[in-house]
Amino acid sequence: FLLTDIPIIHPDLEKVKEIALENPVGHIVYLANSTDSVSIPVDKLYIFENLTYYPRINLTPQSNAINLMSNDKTASNILETVLYPEFNPTVSTVVENAPYTDSPDIQAETHNSNYKIISYNPENIKLSATSDVPVYLNIQDTYYPGWVATVDGNPSNIYKANYAFKAIAVDAGSHTIEL
């Protein structure tokens, strides 16, 4: 959901609610190419639902991954790749510095996978995941060195994925993943 004081017309957003304010508040607007600002009275707030959001956590087949090494010349194109209109992060993952996996040449068009959040705290995430193919567990939290992950209690790498997020390689089967 998006809360704003500006009415927005966009095909991906649906206005859910319009809230009239009893006492208008000042919206500070900074003028372009200047340090000057102007206060504009605001008497309404709007709540919009994003109709095309991507889930915070998802599983994508490793055979659909785009593996890039940080010293690869194409690595500078990671942002362009994930912003490309046809790129769908619920189907494939751009993974940096992951080891090459001997995956089938054909991408997995269908796979049975699901996950369940056991606990989700700012400093600890615990999930269970089941899949019939090796997958990347993608977590749309900012990638930052220092996180440690385990799969079934065994240490596992956390890869930088889709430019700014986390991914963990998970084999086919049922597993418990902790970060």
Short mmCIF file of C-alpha atoms in Angstrom, two decimals:
data_model
loop_
_atom_site.label_atom_id
_atom_site.label_comp_id
_atom_site.label_asym_id
_atom_site.label_seq_id
_atom_site.Cartn_x
_atom_site.Cartn_y
_atom_site.Cartn_z
CA PHE A 1 0.00 0.00 0.00
CA LEU A 2 1.05 3.58 -0.59
CA LEU A 3 0.02 6.54 1.55
CA THR A 4 0.42 9.92 -0.11
CA ASP A 5 -1.00 13.42 -0.19
CA ILE A 6 -0.86 13.47 -3.97
CA PRO A 7 -3.59 11.88 -6.08
CA ILE A 8 -1.90 9.46 -8.48
CA ILE A 9 -3.29 8.07 -11.71
CA HIS A 10 -1.38 4.94 -12.69
CA PRO A 11 -2.59 1.57 -14.05
CA ASP A 12 -0.70 -0.34 -11.33
CA LEU A 13 -2.27 1.63 -8.47
CA GLU A 14 -5.84 1.52 -7.26
CA LYS A 15 -7.14 4.17 -4.88
CA VAL A 16 -8.45 2.36 -1.81
CA LYS A 17 -9.37 5.31 0.37
CA GLU A 18 -9.41 9.09 0.39
CA ILE A 19 -9.13 10.71 3.81
CA ALA A 20 -10.25 14.30 4.39
CA LEU A 21 -8.16 16.07 7.04
CA GLU A 22 -10.00 18.29 9.50
CA ASN A 23 -7.01 20.60 9.76
CA PRO A 24 -4.88 21.02 6.62
CA VAL A 25 -1.18 20.34 7.07
CA GLY A 26 1.72 21.88 5.21
CA HIS A 27 3.47 19.81 2.56
CA ILE A 28 6.99 21.10 2.06
CA VAL A 29 7.96 21.18 -1.61
CA TYR A 30 11.52 21.94 -2.62
CA LEU A 31 11.93 23.94 -5.78
CA ALA A 32 14.01 22.50 -8.61
CA ASN A 33 17.61 23.70 -8.83
CA SER A 34 17.22 25.62 -5.58
CA THR A 35 17.44 25.21 -1.84
CA ASP A 36 14.19 27.17 -1.47
CA SER A 37 11.01 25.45 -0.38
CA VAL A 38 7.31 26.25 -0.34
CA SER A 39 4.63 24.97 2.01
CA ILE A 40 1.49 23.80 0.20
CA PRO A 41 -1.62 23.14 2.29
CA VAL A 42 -2.82 19.55 2.13
CA ASP A 43 -6.38 18.68 3.10
CA LYS A 44 -6.57 15.07 1.86
CA LEU A 45 -4.54 11.87 2.07
CA TYR A 46 -4.84 8.97 -0.33
CA ILE A 47 -4.23 5.26 0.17
CA PHE A 48 -3.38 3.26 -2.95
CA GLU A 49 -2.95 -0.47 -3.42
CA ASN A 50 -0.16 -1.62 -5.71
CA LEU A 51 -1.83 -4.19 -7.96
CA THR A 52 1.41 -5.53 -9.43
CA TYR A 53 3.68 -5.89 -6.41
CA TYR A 54 6.16 -8.72 -6.14
CA PRO A 55 6.14 -10.88 -3.03
CA ARG A 56 8.73 -10.24 -0.32
CA ILE A 57 9.86 -13.87 -0.49
CA ASN A 58 9.73 -16.26 -3.43
CA LEU A 59 11.32 -19.41 -4.85
CA THR A 60 12.74 -19.55 -8.38
CA PRO A 61 14.32 -22.58 -10.08
CA GLN A 62 18.11 -22.49 -10.16
CA SER A 63 17.89 -23.55 -13.81
CA ASN A 64 16.26 -20.17 -14.55
CA ALA A 65 19.03 -18.18 -12.84
CA ILE A 66 21.25 -15.68 -14.58
CA ASN A 67 24.64 -16.21 -12.89
CA LEU A 68 27.13 -13.34 -13.07
CA MET A 69 30.58 -12.96 -11.56
CA SER A 70 31.48 -9.56 -10.10
CA ASN A 71 34.46 -9.30 -12.47
CA ASP A 72 32.28 -10.19 -15.47
CA LYS A 73 31.90 -7.29 -17.91
CA THR A 74 28.15 -7.91 -17.98
CA ALA A 75 27.91 -7.47 -14.21
CA SER A 76 27.59 -3.73 -14.74
CA ASN A 77 24.35 -4.50 -16.55
CA ILE A 78 22.65 -6.16 -13.58
CA LEU A 79 20.49 -3.14 -12.84
CA GLU A 80 19.53 -2.85 -16.51
CA THR A 81 18.62 -6.55 -16.52
CA VAL A 82 16.32 -6.40 -13.48
CA LEU A 83 14.69 -3.19 -14.73
CA TYR A 84 14.03 -4.66 -18.17
CA PRO A 85 10.21 -4.81 -18.59
CA GLU A 86 10.24 -8.52 -19.48
CA PHE A 87 12.34 -9.52 -16.45
CA ASN A 88 10.12 -11.23 -13.88
CA PRO A 89 11.75 -11.86 -10.48
CA THR A 90 9.11 -14.44 -9.64
CA VAL A 91 10.38 -16.61 -12.53
CA SER A 92 14.15 -16.06 -12.59
CA THR A 93 16.89 -14.58 -10.43
CA VAL A 94 20.03 -12.62 -11.33
CA VAL A 95 22.61 -14.06 -8.92
CA GLU A 96 26.07 -12.59 -8.36
CA ASN A 97 29.10 -14.83 -7.71
CA ALA A 98 27.15 -18.07 -7.33
CA PRO A 99 28.99 -21.21 -8.37
CA TYR A 100 27.94 -22.67 -11.68
CA THR A 101 25.35 -25.38 -11.22
CA ASP A 102 25.01 -28.23 -13.67
CA SER A 103 21.38 -27.41 -14.43
CA PRO A 104 19.37 -28.70 -17.36
CA ASP A 105 19.61 -26.63 -20.54
CA ILE A 106 15.85 -26.15 -20.48
CA GLN A 107 14.46 -23.67 -18.01
CA ALA A 108 11.92 -24.99 -15.55
CA GLU A 109 8.60 -23.64 -16.76
CA THR A 110 6.69 -25.37 -14.01
CA HIS A 111 7.83 -26.44 -10.60
CA ASN A 112 6.12 -27.26 -7.35
CA SER A 113 7.54 -25.18 -4.55
CA ASN A 114 6.27 -23.39 -1.50
CA TYR A 115 7.56 -21.84 1.67
CA LYS A 116 6.24 -20.99 5.10
CA ILE A 117 7.53 -18.23 7.34
CA ILE A 118 8.19 -19.69 10.77
CA SER A 119 9.49 -16.42 12.25
CA TYR A 120 10.48 -13.09 10.78
CA ASN A 121 12.31 -10.54 12.93
CA PRO A 122 14.70 -7.72 12.00
CA GLU A 123 17.72 -9.83 12.97
CA ASN A 124 16.47 -13.39 12.39
CA ILE A 125 14.41 -15.08 9.69
CA LYS A 126 13.34 -18.72 9.80
CA LEU A 127 11.46 -20.44 6.97
CA SER A 128 10.59 -23.88 5.75
CA ALA A 129 10.69 -24.55 2.01
CA THR A 130 9.75 -27.48 -0.18
CA SER A 131 10.49 -27.83 -3.88
CA ASP A 132 10.72 -30.53 -6.51
CA VAL A 133 13.71 -28.80 -8.18
CA PRO A 134 16.74 -26.89 -6.82
CA VAL A 135 15.65 -23.29 -6.19
CA TYR A 136 16.86 -19.93 -5.02
CA LEU A 137 15.04 -18.66 -1.98
CA ASN A 138 14.79 -14.94 -2.74
CA ILE A 139 14.26 -12.51 0.10
CA GLN A 140 13.56 -8.94 -0.92
CA ASP A 141 15.55 -7.48 1.97
CA THR A 142 18.62 -5.43 1.20
CA TYR A 143 21.73 -7.56 0.73
CA TYR A 144 24.35 -6.62 3.27
CA PRO A 145 27.53 -8.55 4.15
CA GLY A 146 27.51 -10.05 7.60
CA TRP A 147 24.32 -12.07 7.46
CA VAL A 148 24.81 -15.79 8.04
CA ALA A 149 22.48 -18.45 6.66
CA THR A 150 21.94 -22.13 7.33
CA VAL A 151 19.97 -24.74 5.43
CA ASP A 152 18.99 -27.61 7.73
CA GLY A 153 21.59 -26.35 10.21
CA ASN A 154 24.45 -26.38 7.68
CA PRO A 155 26.17 -23.11 6.69
CA SER A 156 24.99 -21.73 3.35
CA ASN A 157 26.03 -18.75 1.23
CA ILE A 158 23.84 -15.72 0.87
CA TYR A 159 24.19 -14.33 -2.64
CA LYS A 160 23.49 -10.83 -3.82
CA ALA A 161 20.52 -11.20 -6.15
CA ASN A 162 18.47 -8.99 -8.45
CA TYR A 163 20.89 -6.11 -7.88
CA ALA A 164 20.21 -5.44 -4.20
CA PHE A 165 18.57 -8.40 -2.47
CA LYS A 166 19.37 -11.79 -0.89
CA ALA A 167 19.19 -15.30 -2.38
CA ILE A 168 20.05 -18.68 -0.89
CA ALA A 169 20.53 -21.83 -2.97
CA VAL A 170 18.26 -24.62 -1.73
CA ASP A 171 18.29 -28.19 -3.05
CA ALA A 172 15.13 -30.03 -4.04
CA GLY A 173 13.23 -31.47 -1.08
CA SER A 174 12.03 -30.08 2.26
CA HIS A 175 14.36 -27.80 4.19
CA THR A 176 14.54 -25.34 7.07
CA ILE A 177 16.37 -22.11 6.28
CA GLU A 178 17.59 -19.63 8.90
CA LEU A 179 19.23 -16.26 8.55
#
